JSON list of C-alpha atoms in Angstrom, two decimals:
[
{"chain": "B", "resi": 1167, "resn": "UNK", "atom": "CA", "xyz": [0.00, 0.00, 0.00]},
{"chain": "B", "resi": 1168, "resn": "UNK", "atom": "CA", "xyz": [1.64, 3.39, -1.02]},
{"chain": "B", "resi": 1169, "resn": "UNK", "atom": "CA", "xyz": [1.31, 6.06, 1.33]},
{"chain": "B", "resi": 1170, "resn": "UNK", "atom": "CA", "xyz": [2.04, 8.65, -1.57]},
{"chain": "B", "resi": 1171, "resn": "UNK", "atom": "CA", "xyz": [2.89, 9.27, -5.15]},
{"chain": "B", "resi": 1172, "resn": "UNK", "atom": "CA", "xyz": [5.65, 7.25, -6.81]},
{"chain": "B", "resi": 1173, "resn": "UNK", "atom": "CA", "xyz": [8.14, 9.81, -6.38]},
{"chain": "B", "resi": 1174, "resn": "UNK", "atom": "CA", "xyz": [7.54, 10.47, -2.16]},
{"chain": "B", "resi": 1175, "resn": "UNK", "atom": "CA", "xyz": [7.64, 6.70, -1.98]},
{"chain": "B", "resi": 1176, "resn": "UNK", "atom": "CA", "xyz": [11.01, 6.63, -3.53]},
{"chain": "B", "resi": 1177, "resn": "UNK", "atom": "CA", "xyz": [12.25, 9.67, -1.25]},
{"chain": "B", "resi": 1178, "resn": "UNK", "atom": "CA", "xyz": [10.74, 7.77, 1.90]},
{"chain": "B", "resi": 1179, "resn": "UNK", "atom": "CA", "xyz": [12.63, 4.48, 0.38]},
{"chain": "B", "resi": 1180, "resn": "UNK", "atom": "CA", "xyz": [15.93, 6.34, -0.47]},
{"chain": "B", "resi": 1181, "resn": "UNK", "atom": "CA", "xyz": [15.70, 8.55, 3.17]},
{"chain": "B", "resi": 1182, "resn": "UNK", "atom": "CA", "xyz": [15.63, 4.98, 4.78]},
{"chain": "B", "resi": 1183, "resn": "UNK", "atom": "CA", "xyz": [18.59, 3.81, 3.22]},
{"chain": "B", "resi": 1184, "resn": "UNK", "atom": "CA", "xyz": [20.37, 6.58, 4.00]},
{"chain": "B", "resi": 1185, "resn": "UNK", "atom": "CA", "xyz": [20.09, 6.47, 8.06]},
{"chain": "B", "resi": 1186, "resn": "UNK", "atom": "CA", "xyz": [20.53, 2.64, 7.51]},
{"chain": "B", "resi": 1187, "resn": "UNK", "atom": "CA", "xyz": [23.82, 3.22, 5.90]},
{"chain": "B", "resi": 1188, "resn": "UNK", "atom": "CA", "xyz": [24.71, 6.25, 8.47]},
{"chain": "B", "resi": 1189, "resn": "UNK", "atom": "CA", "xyz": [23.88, 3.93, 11.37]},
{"chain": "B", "resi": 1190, "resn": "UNK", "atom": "CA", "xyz": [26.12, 1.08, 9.76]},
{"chain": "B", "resi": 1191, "resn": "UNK", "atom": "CA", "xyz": [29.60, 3.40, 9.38]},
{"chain": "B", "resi": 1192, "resn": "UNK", "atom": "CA", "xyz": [29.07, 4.98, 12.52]},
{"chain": "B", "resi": 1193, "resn": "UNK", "atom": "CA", "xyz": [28.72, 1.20, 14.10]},
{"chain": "B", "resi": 1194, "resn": "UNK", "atom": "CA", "xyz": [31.78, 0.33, 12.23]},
{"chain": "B", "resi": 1195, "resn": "UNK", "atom": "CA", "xyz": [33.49, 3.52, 12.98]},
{"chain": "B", "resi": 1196, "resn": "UNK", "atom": "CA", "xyz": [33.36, 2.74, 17.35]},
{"chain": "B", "resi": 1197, "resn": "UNK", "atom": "CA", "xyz": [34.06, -0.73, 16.44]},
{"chain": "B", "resi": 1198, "resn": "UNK", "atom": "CA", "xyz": [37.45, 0.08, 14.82]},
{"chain": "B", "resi": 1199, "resn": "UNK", "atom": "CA", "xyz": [37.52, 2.33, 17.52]},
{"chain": "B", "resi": 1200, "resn": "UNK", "atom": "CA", "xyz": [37.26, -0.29, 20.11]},
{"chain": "B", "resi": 1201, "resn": "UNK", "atom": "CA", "xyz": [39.87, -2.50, 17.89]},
{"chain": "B", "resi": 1202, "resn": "UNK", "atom": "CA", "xyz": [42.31, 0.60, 17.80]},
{"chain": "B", "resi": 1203, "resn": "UNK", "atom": "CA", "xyz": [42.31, 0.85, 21.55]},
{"chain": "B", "resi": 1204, "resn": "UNK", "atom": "CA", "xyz": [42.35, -2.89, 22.58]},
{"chain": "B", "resi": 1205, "resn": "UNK", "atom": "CA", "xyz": [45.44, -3.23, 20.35]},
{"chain": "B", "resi": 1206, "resn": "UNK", "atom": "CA", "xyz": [47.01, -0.35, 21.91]},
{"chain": "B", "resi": 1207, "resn": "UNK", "atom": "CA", "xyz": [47.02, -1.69, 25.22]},
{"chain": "B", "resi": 1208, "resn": "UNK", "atom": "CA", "xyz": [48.70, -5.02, 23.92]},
{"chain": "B", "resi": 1209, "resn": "UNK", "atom": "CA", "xyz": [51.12, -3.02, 22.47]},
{"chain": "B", "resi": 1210, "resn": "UNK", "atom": "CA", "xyz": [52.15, -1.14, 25.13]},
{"chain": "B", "resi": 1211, "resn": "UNK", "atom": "CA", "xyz": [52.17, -4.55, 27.17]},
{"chain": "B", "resi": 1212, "resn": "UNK", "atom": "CA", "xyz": [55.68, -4.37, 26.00]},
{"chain": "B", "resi": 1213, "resn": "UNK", "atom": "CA", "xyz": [56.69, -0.92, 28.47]},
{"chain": "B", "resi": 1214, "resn": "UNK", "atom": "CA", "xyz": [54.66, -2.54, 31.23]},
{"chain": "B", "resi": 1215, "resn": "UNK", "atom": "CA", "xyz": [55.32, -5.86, 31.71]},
{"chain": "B", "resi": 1216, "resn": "UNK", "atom": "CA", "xyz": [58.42, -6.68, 33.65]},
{"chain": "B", "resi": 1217, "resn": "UNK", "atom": "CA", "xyz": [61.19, -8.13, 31.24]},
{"chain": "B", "resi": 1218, "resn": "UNK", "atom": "CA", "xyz": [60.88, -11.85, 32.50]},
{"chain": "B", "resi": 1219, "resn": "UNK", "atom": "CA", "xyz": [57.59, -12.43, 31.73]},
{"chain": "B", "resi": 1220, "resn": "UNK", "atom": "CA", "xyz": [57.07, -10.24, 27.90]},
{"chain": "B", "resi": 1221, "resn": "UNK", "atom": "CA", "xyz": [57.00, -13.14, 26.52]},
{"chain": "B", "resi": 1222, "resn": "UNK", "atom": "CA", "xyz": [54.39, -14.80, 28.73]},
{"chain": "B", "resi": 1223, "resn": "UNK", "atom": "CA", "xyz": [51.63, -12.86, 27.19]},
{"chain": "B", "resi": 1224, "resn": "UNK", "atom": "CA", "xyz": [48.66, -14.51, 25.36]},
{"chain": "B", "resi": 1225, "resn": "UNK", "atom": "CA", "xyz": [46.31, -12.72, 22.99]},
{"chain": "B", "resi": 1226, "resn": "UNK", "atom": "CA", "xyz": [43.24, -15.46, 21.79]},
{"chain": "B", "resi": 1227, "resn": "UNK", "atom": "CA", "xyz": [41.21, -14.61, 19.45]},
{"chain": "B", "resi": 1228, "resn": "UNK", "atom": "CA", "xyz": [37.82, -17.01, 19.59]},
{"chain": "B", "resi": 1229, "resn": "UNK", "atom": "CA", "xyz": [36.30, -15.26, 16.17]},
{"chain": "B", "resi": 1230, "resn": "UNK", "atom": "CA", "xyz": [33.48, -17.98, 16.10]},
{"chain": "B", "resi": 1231, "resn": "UNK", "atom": "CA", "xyz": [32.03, -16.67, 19.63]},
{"chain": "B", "resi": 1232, "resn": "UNK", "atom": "CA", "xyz": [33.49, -13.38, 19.46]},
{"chain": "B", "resi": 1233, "resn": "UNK", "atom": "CA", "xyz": [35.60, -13.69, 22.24]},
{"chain": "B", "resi": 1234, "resn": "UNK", "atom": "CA", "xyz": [39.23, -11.84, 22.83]},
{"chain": "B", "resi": 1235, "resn": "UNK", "atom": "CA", "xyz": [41.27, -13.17, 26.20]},
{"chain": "B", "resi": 1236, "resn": "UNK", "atom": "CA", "xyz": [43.97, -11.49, 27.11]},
{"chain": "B", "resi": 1237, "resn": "UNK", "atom": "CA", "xyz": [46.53, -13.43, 29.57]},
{"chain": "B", "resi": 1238, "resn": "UNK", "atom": "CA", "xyz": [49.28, -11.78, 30.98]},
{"chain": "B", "resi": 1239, "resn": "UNK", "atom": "CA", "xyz": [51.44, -13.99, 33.31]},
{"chain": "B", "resi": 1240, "resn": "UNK", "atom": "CA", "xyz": [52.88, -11.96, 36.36]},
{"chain": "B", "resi": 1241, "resn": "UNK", "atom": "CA", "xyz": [55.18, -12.50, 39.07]},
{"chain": "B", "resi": 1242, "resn": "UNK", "atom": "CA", "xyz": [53.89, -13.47, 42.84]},
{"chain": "B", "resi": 1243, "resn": "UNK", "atom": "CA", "xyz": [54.48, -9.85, 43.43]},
{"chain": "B", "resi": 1244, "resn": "UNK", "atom": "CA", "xyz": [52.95, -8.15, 40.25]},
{"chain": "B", "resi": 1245, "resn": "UNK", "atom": "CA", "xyz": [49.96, -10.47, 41.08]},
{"chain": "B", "resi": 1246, "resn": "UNK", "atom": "CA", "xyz": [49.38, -9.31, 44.61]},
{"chain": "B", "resi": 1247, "resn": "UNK", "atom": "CA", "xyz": [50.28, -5.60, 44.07]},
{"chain": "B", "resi": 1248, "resn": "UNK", "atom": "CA", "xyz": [47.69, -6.14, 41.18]},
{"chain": "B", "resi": 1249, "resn": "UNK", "atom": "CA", "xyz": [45.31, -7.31, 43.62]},
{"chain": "B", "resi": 1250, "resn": "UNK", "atom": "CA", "xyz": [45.59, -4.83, 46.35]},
{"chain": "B", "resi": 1251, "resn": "UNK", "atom": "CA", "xyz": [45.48, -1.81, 43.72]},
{"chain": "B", "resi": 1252, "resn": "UNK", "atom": "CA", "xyz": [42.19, -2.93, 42.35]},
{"chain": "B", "resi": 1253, "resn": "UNK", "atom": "CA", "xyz": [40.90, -3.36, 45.47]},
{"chain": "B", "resi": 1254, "resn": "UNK", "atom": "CA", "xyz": [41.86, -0.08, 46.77]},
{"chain": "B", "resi": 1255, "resn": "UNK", "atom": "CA", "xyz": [42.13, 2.13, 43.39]},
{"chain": "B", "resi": 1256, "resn": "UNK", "atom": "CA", "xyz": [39.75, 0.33, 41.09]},
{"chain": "B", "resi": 1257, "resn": "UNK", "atom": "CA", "xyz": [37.25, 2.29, 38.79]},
{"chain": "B", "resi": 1258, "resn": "UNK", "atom": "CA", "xyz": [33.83, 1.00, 39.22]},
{"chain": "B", "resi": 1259, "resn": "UNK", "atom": "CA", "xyz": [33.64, -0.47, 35.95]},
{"chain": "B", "resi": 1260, "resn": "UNK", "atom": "CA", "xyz": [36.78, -2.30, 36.73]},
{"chain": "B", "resi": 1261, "resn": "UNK", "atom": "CA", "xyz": [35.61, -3.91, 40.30]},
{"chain": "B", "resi": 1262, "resn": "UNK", "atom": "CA", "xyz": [32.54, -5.08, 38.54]},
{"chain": "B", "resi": 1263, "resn": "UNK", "atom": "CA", "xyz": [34.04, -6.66, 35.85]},
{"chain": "B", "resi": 1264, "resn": "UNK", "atom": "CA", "xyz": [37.00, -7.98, 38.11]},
{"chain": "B", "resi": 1265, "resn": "UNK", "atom": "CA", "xyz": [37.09, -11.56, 39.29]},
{"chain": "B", "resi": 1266, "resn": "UNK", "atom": "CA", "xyz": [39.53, -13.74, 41.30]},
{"chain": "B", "resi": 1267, "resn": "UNK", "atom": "CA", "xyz": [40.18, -17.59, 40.69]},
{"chain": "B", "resi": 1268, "resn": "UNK", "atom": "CA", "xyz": [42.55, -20.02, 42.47]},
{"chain": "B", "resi": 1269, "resn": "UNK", "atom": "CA", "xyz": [43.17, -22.98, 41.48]}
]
């Protein structure tokens, strides 16, 4: 059913198409965003990781869930300091998202 002539149908159409295709670069847009700074902090794991352990860093990739772990391996002492800094110092966002596990 046309709720116009021809021609407002078409502008209605094209008008549509437009905010679809504005919505999908601005969606790809924050998700290179988001790529850009998630890749920046495993670059700079280099300058903040104590020497030893540089190496001990693991960056999966699980494309068919859409799932990126980062593991960084830290001494006893990076570990605990870690610990007590979130705990004290953590951003809210952080602390909610933060989790301990022992084994």
């Amino acid at each position: 059913m046309s709720r116009g002539t021809p021609e407002q149908d078409l502008d209605t159409y094209m008008d549509n198409q437009d905010q679809q295709e504005a919505e999908t670069v601005q969606e790809e847009q924050e998700a290179f965003d988001t790529a850009w700074e998630i890749h920046k902090f495993c670059r700079q794991a280099d300058t903040i990781l104590s020497s030893d352990h540089k190496s001990d860093m693991e960056i999966i990739h699980r494309t068919d869930e859409h799932v990126l772990t980062i593991n960084i391996m830290m001494t006893e002492v990076e570990s605990e300091m870690f610990k007590e800094y979130i705990r004290n110092h953590g951003s809210k966002f952080v602390l909610q998202n933060y989790w301990e596990e022992k084994d």
